[in-house]
Structures are given as C-alpha cells and as structure tokens.
Short mmCIF file of C-alpha atoms in Angstrom, two decimals:
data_model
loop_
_atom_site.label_atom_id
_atom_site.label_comp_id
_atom_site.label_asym_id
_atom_site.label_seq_id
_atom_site.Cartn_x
_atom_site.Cartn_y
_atom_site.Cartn_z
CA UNK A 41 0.00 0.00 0.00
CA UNK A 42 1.16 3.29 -1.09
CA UNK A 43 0.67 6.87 0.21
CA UNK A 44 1.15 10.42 -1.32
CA UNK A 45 3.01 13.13 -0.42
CA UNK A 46 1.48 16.79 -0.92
CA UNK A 47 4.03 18.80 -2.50
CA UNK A 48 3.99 21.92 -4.78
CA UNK A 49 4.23 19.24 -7.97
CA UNK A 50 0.60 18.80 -7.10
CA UNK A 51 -0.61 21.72 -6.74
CA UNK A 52 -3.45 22.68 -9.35
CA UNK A 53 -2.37 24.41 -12.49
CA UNK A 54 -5.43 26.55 -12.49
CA UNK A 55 -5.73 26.98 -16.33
CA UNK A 56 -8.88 29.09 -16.15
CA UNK A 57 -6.72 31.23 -13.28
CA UNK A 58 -9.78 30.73 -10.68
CA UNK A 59 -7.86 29.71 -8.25
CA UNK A 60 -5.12 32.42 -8.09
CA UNK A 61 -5.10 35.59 -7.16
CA UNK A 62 -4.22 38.03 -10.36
CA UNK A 63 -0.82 38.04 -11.93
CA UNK A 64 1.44 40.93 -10.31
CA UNK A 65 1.88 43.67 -12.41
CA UNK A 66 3.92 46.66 -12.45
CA UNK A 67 7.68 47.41 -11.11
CA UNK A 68 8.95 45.53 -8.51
CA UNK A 69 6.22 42.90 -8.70
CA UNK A 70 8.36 40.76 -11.07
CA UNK A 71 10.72 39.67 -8.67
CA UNK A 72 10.73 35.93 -9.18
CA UNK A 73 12.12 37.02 -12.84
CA UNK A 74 14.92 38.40 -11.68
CA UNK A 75 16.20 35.55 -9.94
CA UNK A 76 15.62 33.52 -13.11
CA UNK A 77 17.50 35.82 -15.48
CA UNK A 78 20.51 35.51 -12.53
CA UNK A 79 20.12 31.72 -12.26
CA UNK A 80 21.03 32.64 -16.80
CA UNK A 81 23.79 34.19 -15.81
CA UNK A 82 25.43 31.66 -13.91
CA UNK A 83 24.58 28.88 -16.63
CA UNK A 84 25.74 31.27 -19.13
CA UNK A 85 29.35 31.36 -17.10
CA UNK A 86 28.83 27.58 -16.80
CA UNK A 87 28.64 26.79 -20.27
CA UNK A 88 30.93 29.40 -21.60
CA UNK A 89 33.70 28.08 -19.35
CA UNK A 90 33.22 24.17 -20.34
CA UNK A 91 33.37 25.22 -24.24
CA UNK A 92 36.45 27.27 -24.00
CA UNK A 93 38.10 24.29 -24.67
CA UNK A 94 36.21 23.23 -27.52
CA UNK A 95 36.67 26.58 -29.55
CA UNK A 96 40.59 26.91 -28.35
CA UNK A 97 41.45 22.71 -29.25
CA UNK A 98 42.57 23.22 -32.70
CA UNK A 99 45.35 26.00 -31.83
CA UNK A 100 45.81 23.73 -28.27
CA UNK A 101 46.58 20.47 -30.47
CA UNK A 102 49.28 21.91 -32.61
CA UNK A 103 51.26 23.53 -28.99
CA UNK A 104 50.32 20.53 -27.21
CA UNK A 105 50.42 17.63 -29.61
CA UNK A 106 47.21 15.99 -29.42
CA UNK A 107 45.68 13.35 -31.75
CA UNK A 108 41.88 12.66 -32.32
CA UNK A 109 41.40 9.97 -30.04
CA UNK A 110 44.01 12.04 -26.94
CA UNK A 111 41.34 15.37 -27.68
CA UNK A 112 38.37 13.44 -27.50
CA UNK A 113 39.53 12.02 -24.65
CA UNK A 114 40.70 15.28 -23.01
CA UNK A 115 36.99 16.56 -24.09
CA UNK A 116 35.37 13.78 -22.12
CA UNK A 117 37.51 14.34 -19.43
CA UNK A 118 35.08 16.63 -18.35
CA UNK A 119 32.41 14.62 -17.63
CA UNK A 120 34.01 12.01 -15.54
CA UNK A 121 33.88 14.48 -12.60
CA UNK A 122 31.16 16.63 -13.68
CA UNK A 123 28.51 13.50 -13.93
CA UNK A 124 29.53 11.46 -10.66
CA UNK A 125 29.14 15.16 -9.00
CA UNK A 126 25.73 15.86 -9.32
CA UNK A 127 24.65 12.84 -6.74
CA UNK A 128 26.11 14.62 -4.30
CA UNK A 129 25.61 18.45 -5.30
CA UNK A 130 22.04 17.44 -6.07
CA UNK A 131 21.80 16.72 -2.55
CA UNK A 132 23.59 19.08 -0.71
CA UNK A 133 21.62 21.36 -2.85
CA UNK A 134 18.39 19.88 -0.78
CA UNK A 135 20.38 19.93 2.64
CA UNK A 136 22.17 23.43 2.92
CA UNK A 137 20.47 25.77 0.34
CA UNK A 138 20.51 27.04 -3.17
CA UNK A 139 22.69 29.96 -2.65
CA UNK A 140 25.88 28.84 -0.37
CA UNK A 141 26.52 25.46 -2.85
CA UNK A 142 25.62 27.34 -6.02
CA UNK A 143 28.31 30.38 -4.85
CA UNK A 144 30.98 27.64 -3.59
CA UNK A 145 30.56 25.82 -7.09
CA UNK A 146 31.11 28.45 -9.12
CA UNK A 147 34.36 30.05 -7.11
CA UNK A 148 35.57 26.12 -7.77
CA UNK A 149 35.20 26.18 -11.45
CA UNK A 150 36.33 29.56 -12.01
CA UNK A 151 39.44 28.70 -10.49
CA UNK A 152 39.80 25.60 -12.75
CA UNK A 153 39.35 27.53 -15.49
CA UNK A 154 41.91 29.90 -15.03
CA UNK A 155 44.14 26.64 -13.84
CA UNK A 156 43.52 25.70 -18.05
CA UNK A 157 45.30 28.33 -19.18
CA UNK A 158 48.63 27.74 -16.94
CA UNK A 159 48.75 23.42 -18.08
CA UNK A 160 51.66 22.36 -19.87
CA UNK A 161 50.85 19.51 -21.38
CA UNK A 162 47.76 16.64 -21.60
CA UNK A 163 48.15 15.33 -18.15
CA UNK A 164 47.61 18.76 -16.50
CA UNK A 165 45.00 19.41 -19.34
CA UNK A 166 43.14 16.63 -18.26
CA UNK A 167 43.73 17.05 -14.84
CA UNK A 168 42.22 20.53 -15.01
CA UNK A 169 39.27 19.60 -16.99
CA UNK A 170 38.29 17.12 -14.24
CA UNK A 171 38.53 19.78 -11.73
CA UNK A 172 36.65 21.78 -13.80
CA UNK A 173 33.87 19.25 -14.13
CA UNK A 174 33.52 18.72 -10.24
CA UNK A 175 32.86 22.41 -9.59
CA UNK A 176 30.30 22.62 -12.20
CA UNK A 177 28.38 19.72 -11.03
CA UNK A 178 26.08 22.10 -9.04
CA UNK A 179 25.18 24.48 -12.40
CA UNK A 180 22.18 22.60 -13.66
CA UNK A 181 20.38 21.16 -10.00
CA UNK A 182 20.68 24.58 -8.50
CA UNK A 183 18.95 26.48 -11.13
CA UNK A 184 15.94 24.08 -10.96
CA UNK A 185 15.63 24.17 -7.30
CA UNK A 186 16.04 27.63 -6.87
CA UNK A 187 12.65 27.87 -10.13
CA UNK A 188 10.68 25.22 -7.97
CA UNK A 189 10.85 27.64 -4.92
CA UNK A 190 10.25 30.51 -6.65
CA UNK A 191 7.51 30.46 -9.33
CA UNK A 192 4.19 28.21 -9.49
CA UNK A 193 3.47 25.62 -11.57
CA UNK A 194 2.27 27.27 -14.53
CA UNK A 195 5.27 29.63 -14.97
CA UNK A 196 7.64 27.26 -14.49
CA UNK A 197 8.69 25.77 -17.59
CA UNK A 198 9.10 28.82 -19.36
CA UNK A 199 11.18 30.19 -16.27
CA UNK A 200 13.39 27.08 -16.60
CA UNK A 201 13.37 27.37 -20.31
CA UNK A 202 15.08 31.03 -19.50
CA UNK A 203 17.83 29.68 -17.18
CA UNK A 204 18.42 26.86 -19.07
CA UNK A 205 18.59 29.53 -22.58
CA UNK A 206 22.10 30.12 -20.38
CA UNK A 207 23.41 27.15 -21.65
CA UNK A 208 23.00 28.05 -25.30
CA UNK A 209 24.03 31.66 -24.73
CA UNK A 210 27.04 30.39 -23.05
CA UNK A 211 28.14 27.68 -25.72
CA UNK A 212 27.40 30.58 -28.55
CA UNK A 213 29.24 33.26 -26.81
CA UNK A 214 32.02 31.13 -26.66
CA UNK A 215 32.75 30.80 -29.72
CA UNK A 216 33.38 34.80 -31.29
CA UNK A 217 34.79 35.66 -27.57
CA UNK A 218 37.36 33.08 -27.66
CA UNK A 219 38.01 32.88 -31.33
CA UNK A 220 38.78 36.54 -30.94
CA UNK A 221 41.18 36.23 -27.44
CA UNK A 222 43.07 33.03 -29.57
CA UNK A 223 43.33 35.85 -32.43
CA UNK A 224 44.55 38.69 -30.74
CA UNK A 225 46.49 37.23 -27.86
CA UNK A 226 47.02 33.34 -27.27
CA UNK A 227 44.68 30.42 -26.01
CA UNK A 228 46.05 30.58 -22.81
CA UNK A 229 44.68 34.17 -22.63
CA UNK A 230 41.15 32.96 -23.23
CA UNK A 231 41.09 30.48 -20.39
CA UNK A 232 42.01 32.88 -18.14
CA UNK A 233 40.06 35.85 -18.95
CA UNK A 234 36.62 33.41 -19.21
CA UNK A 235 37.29 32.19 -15.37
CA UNK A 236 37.55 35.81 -14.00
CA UNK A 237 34.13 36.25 -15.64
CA UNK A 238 32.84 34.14 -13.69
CA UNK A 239 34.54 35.69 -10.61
CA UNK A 240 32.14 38.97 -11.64
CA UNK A 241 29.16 36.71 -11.68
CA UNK A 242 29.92 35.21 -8.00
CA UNK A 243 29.78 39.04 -6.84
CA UNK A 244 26.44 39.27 -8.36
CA UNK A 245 24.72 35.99 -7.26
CA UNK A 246 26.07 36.28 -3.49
CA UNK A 247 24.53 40.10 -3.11
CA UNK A 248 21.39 39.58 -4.86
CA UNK A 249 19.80 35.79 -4.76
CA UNK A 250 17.49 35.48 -1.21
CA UNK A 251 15.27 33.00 -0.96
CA UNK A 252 11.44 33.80 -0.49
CA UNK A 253 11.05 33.93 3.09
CA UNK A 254 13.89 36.36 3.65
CA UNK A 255 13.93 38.47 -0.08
CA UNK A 256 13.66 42.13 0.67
CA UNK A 257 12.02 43.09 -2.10
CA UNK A 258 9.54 40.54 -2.44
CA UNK A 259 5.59 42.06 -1.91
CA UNK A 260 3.21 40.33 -0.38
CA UNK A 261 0.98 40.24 -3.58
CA UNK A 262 3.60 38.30 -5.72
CA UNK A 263 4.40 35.76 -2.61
CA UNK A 264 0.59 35.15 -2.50
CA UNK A 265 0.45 34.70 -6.17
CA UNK A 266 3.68 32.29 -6.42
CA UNK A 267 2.35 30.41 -3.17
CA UNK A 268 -1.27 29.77 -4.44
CA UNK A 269 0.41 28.32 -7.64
CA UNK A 270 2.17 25.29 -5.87
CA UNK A 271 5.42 27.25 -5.10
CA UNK A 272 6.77 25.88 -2.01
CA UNK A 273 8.48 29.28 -0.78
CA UNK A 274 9.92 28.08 2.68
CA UNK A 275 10.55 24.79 3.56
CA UNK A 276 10.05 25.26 7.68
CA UNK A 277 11.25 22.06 10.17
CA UNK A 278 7.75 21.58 11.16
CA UNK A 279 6.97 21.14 7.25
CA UNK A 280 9.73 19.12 7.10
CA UNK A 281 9.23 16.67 10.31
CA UNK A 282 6.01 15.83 8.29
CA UNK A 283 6.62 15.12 5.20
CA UNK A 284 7.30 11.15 4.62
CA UNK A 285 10.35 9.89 4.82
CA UNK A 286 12.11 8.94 0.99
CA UNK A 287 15.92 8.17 1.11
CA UNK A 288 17.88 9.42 -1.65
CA UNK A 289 18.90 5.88 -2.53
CA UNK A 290 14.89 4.71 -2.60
CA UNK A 291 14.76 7.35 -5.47
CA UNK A 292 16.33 4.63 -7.65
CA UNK A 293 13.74 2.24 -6.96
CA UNK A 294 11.18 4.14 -9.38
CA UNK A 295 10.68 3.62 -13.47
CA UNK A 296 9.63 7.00 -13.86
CA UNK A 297 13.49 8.25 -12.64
CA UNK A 298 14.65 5.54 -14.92
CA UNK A 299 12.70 6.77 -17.77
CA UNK A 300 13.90 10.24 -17.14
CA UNK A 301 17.27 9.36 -16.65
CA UNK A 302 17.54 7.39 -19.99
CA UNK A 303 15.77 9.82 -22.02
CA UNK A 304 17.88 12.84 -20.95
CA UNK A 305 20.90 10.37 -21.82
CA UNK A 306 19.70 10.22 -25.51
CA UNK A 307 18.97 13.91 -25.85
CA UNK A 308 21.79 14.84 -24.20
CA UNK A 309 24.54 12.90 -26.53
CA UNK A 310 23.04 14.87 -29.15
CA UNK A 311 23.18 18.12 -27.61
CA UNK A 312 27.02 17.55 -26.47
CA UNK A 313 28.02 17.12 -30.22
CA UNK A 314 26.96 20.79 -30.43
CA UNK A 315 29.11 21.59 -27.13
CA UNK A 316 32.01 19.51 -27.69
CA UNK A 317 32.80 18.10 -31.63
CA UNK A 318 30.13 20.87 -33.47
CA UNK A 319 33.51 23.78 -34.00
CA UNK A 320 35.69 20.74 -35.52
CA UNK A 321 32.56 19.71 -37.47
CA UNK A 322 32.69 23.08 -39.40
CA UNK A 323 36.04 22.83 -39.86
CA UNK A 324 37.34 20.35 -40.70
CA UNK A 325 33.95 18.41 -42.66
CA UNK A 326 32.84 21.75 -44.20
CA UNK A 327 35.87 23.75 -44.66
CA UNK A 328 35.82 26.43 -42.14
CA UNK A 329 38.46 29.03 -41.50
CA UNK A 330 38.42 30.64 -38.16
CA UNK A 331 36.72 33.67 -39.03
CA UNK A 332 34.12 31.68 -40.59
CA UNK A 333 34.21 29.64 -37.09
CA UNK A 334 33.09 32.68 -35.18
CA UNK A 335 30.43 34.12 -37.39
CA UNK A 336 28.57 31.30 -38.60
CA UNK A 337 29.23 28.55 -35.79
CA UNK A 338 26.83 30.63 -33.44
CA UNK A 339 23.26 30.28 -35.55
CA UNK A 340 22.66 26.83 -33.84
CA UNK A 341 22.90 28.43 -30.70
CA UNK A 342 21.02 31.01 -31.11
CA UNK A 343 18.30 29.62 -33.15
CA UNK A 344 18.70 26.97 -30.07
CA UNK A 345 17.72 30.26 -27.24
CA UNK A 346 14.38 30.36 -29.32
CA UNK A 347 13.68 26.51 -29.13
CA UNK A 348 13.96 26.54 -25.63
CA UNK A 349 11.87 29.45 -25.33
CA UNK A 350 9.08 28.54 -27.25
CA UNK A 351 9.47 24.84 -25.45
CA UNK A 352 8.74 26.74 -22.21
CA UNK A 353 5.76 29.49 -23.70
CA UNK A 354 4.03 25.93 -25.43
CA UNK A 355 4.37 23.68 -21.56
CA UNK A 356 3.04 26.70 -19.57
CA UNK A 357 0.52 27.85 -22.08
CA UNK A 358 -0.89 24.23 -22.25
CA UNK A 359 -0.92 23.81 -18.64
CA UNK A 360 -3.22 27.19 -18.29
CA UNK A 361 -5.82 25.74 -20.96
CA UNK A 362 -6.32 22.81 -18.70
CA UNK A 363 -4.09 19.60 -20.27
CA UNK A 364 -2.36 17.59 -17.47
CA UNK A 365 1.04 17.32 -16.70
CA UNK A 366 1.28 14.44 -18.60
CA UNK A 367 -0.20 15.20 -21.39
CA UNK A 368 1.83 18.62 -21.91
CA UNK A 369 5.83 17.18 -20.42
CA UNK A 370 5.04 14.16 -23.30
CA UNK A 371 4.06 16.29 -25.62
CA UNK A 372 7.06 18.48 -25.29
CA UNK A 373 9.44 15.83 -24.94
CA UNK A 374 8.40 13.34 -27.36
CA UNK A 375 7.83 15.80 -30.13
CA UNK A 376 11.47 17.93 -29.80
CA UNK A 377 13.64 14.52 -29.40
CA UNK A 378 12.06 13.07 -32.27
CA UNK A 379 11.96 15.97 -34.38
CA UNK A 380 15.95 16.54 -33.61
CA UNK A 381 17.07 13.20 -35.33
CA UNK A 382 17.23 15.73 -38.78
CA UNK A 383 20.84 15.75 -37.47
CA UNK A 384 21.37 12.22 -38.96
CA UNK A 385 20.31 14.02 -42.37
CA UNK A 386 23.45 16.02 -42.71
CA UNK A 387 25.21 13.77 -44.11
CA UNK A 388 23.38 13.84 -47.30
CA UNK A 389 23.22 17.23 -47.68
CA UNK A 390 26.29 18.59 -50.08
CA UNK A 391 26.26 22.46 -48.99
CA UNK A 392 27.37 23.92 -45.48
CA UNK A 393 24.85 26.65 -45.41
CA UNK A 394 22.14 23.32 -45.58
CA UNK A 395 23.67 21.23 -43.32
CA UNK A 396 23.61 24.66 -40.61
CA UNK A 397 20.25 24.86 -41.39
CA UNK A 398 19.83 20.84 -40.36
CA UNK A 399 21.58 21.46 -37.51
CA UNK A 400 19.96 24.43 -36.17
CA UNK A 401 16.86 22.62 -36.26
CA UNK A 402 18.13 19.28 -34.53
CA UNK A 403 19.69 21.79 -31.96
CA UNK A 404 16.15 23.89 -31.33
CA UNK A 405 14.04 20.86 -31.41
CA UNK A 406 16.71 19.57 -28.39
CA UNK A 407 16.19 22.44 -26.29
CA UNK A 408 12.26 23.03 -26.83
CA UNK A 409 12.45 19.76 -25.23
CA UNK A 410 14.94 20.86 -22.43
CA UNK A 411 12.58 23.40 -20.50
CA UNK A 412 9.81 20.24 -20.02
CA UNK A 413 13.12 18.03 -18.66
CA UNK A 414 14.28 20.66 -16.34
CA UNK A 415 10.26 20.63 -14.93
CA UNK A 416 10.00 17.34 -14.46
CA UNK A 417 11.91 16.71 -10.78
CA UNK A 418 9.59 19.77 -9.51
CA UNK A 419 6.90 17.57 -11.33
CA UNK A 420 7.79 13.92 -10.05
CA UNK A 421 9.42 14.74 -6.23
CA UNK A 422 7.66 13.09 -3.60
CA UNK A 423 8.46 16.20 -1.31
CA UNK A 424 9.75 19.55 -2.13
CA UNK A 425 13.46 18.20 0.01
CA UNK A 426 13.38 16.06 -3.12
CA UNK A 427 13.74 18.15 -6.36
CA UNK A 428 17.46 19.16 -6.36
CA UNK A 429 18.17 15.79 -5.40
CA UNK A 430 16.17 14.33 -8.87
CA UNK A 431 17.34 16.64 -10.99
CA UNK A 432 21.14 15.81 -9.61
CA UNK A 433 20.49 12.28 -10.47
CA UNK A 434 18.38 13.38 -13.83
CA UNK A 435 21.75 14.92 -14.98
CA UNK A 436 23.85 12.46 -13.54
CA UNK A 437 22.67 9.92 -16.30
CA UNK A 438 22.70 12.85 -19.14
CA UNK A 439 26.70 13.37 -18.37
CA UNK A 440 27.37 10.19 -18.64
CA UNK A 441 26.47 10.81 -22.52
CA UNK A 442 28.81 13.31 -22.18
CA UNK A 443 32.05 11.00 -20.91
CA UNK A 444 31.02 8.38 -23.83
CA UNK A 445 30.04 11.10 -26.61
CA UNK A 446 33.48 12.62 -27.10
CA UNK A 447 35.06 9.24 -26.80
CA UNK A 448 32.94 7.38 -29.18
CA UNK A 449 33.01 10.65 -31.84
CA UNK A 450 36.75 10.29 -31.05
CA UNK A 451 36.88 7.01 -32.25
CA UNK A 452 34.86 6.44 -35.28
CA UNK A 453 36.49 9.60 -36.51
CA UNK A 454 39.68 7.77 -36.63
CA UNK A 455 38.37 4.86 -37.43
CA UNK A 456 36.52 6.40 -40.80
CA UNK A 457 39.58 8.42 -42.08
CA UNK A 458 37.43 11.89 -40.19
CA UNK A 459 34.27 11.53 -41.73
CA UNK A 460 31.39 12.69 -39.78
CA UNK A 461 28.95 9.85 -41.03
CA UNK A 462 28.53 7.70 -38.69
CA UNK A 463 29.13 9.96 -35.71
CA UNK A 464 25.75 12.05 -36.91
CA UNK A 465 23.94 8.79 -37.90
CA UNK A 466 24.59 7.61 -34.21
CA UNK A 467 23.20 10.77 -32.81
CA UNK A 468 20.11 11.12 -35.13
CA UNK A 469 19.63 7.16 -33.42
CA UNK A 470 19.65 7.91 -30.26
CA UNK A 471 17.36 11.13 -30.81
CA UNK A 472 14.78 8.23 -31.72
CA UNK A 473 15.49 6.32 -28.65
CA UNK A 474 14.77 8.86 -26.56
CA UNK A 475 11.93 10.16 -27.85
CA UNK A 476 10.60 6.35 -27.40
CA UNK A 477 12.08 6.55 -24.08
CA UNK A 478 9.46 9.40 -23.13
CA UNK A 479 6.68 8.20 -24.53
CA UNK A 480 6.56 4.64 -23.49
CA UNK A 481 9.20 4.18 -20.05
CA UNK A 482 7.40 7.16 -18.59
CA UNK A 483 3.98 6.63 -17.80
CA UNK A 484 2.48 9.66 -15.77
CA UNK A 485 4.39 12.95 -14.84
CA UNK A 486 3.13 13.19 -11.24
CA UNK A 487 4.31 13.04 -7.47
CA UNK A 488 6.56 9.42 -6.94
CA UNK A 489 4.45 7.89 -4.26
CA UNK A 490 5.82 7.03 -0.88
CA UNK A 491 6.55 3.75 -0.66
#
C-alpha cells in the first residue's frame, strides 16, 4: 500500500486562473524574474567556461600535440567528474540551500578555469578539466531548485526554459569571444580571462539571490500569487518533520526516474556534439576558416535560445488551458527529441549553409524539449526536500552521454579516415530512442508515491 506526499508538484495548475489571485503587475512585482535571469547568468558562465576548450582545441593540439582519439579524450575528461558530482551536489543542494553550494561551485570552477590556461601539457589538461567538471556539477540542480521555490506551476517551464537559454548563450558566446582572445592574444589568454568572468558573476549571485522567506524586495501580492500556484516558498522544520520519509537511494527504486534518466541520456549525446565536436565539425567536414568559425558557428545556438523558449511558452501555455502534466511534459518531450534526429540528415546534404540549417533545427528541437526536462523533478518529487536531489540524479545519467560522446566521436572519426557519417547517424539514433524513451518508459508525470 502506497501513500502520497502533498508537495507543490501537485498543486493545481489553475488553467482558467480561478484559483489564483491576479498576476502581479507593475515594477517591482516581477521579482521571481529576476532571480531567473541571474540563475542565466550563472549557466551562461557555466557553459561558456566548459566550451572554452572546444573553440581553443585546434590552436591547443598543434602547442600541445594531441591526436583525435588524446582530444576526444581530453573533451570527455570533463564529464568524468562533472557527472559522478551531481549525486552529491544534487543533494547538498536539498540539505544546505541554493545559494551557499551554487556560490561555492562556481568560485571552484572559475578557479579551474583559469588553472587551463597555466597546463603544460595533456596530463595537466586533463587534470584541469576534471577539476573543472567537479565544480560545475552544481550548475544545472541549483537552477531548478532555486525555479521550484520561486515560481508556481504554470510559470515554471518557461522560467526554466530562461535559465536553461544560459546554456545556449554560453556555448554561442564562446565561440566569437574566444576565437577573438586566440586571435589577438594566445589560447592561454582565453582560459584565463573566461574564469575571471565568472569571478564577476559570483559578486552578483552572493549580493542579490534570497530565498522567499527572507527576499527584501519581495511584496506580499507576488508571494501570495507564487504560493497559491504550488510554489513551495519556505521549507520550515515543522513542514519538514512531516513530510514522509524517501531516502535518496529509494529514489532509484522508481521507473519514472529511470525513464527520465535514460531519455535525458539520448537527448543529451546529441546536444554535447553541439558543445564539444560541433567547432571541428565546421572545420574540418565543411571547410571552415576561423573567421568563418566565429560568425557562422553561433546560428545553432542562437536559433537553439528560441527553441527553448518557445518549449517553455508551449508547456506553460498548455498547462493554463487545462491539459495535465502528462499530457503537456510528453508532448514536449516526445515531439522535440524526435523531431531533432534531422541531425542524422546532414550527411546527405552537399552544402554547409544546408547542413547549418539541419543542424539548427536538430539543436532547437533539443532544447524546446529541455525546459519540459528541467520541470520534471519539480513535477515527479515526492516532497519539495526532493527536487534538487532528482534533478542531480536526472543529470547524472545525461553526463554520462557526455564522458562516452566525445570518446565514441573520437573514435569512429579515426576509425573512418574523419568523416562525420557515422558519428551524426549515431546521434540522429539515439534522438529516436529517446523520444521512445518518453513516450513509453514514462507513464504519468506526477508526485513518486511514498513507498
């Protein structure tokens, strides 16, 4: 027999808005917004950090001597760190608070980043890119704790559609910022001036992120409004001594986490090609010089920013006209995933400007999916102590794409004399997969019962 747990993922969506009191309007009503747009900026930092690497490789190789299969390696190095990390920042997000492990993460990978720019050759490459990995575990379970707390249920796709748009932002910015510091100065330049950035950013996020019960400049009308729609604003001990008992380990014990874990997997192998082999793509498949690189290699990106966006307007939008969670998270996901295996299609297509085009689509399809996977620990946690925890182990399984993505890439482009057939045939697979994954593994996006 099986009991459940009352937590803000239940809370009604209210898509006539009967239930809620009227939307805030007017300045300094919006506050909730501004912690989303700062959760951006620190994903933003994140991602702009991990891809420095990716943009500075080919000028790295020829100082540092590194084959295909050593820089795919190096590349995957990464993720080693960076995916057995979020078990335990996922939970010590739960346990001491969005802001401290957030703030202590991001002084971490900052310093690894700068470390990048002093190595001397792969073993202190690598060795850097693992530290860098273990600090920016805490990136993607912060963010969607910190939107669970902060904005009900029917804003809260698109608000995790607008953190997670850091990502994108991050990757795209990467690529003129550092082609341009390789340019004018040297790659070890562009390490180091990317991890004081995120120095500026640790300023920022320690002065101005509060949580609800304590924000100064949070009104009364807009913590009525984000309470009434599921928001669970302050975790207190007596909510806490209450709520039943589910040990992080039990959270394996569910097919739904399964199912979320293995689709986010598939979706994100695909989306690390983009992160990690996409600049090498261009150049070395489609003939690319470097300023080339810098101009053109950003459209996936940014098309990407409107993917996610319109993922997250389309989720909350069908929420307020009354579909169920289910309904609208399957929707979402099953539709971008499958819609992103056009990637597998580039390799029949004979000009570059048509195979960006492919892969601007693949990319935006990805991330309209994104926002509904970023939702669905707030959607599936038996109790609110629960969601930083699930989306730790959410992104755990994703990473672990991105320690065998690189790798395999690595490999087959070897293998195949550098031809980037197989590689995009593999992703445009998996795309399927999960998409499958979604629709069939996952049954209902609800609260896990309590078992």
């Amino acid at each position: 027999m099986t009991t459940r747990s009352v937590t803000e993922s239940e809370a009604p969506a209210a898509p006539s808005g009967a239930s809620l009191p009227a939307r805030p309007r007017g300045r300094g009503k919006n506050v909730r917004w501004g912690i989303a747009v700062l959760c951006f900026g620190g994903l933003a930092v994140n991602y702009l950090d991990r891809s420095t690497l990716s943009v500075a490789l080919p000028s790295m190789s020829d100082d540092l001597h590194i084959g295909p299969e050593t820089q795919g390696f190096i590349l995957s190095a990464f993720f080693f760190t960076y995916a057995l990390c979020q078990l335990p920042a996922g939970a010590l997000l739960d346990k001491y608070g969005v802001k401290r492990v957030f703030a202590i993460g991001a002084i971490w990978w900052s310093v690894a980043t700068v470390g990048m720019g002093l190595v001397r050759g792969v073993g202190s490459l690598v060795g850097a890119r693992m530290l860098l990995g273990a600090g920016e575990a805490a990136g993607y379970p912060a963010p969607a704790k910190a939107v669970s707390r902060w904005f009900p249920r029917h804003e809260r796709t698109l608000a995790n559609s607008v953190w997670d748009n850091g990502a994108r932002v991050g990757t795209a910015i990467a690529l003129p910022l550092v082609t341009m510091l390789v340019s004018a100065f040297h790659w070890r330049v562009a390490f180091i001036a990317c991890g004081l950035l995120g120095v500026l950013w640790i300023i920022g996020w320690w002065r101005l992120y509060h949580e609800p019960a304590d924000h100064p400049k949070l009104t009364t009308e807009e913590r009525a409004y984000i309470e009434a729609g599921g928001a669970h604003t302050d975790e207190t001990a007596a909510q806490e001594a209450d709520a039943p008992k589910v040990r992080w380990r039990d959270l394996f014990r569910y097919r739904t986490v399964w199912g979320m874990m293995l689709g986010f997997f598939c979706l994100n192998y695909v989306i690390y090609f983009f992160i990690t082999w996409f600049p090498s793509y261009l150049v070395d498949e489609r003939g690319f010089d470097l300023l080339k690189l810098g101009f053109f290699g950003t459209v996936p990106g940014l098309v990407a920013i409107f993917g996610s966006l319109l993922g997250g307007f389309t989720a909350d939008r069908l929420l307020r006209k009354g579909w169920s969670t289910t309904r609208v998270r399957k929707t979402c996901l099953v539709s971008g995933t499958l819609c992103s295996s056009v990637i597998a299609l580039t390799v029949v297509v004979p000009t570059a400007s048509g195979a960006l085009a492919l892969l601007s689509l693949s990319y935006a399809s990805l991330t309209f999916s994104t926002a509904s996977v970023a939702s669905l620990p707030a959607d599936v946690a038996p109790t609110a102590g629960h969601v930083a925890s699930l989306a730790g182990i959410q992104n755990f399984a994703s990473n672990v794409a991105g320690i065998l993505g690189p790798i395999v890439t690595g490999f087959l482009l070897a293998s195949s004399g550098g031809s980037y057939l197989v590689p995009l045939l593999v992703s445009g697979a998996l795309s399927v997969v999960g998409a499958l994954t979604y629709a069939f593994v996952i049954k209902r996006v609800e609260p896990l019962p309590v078992r």
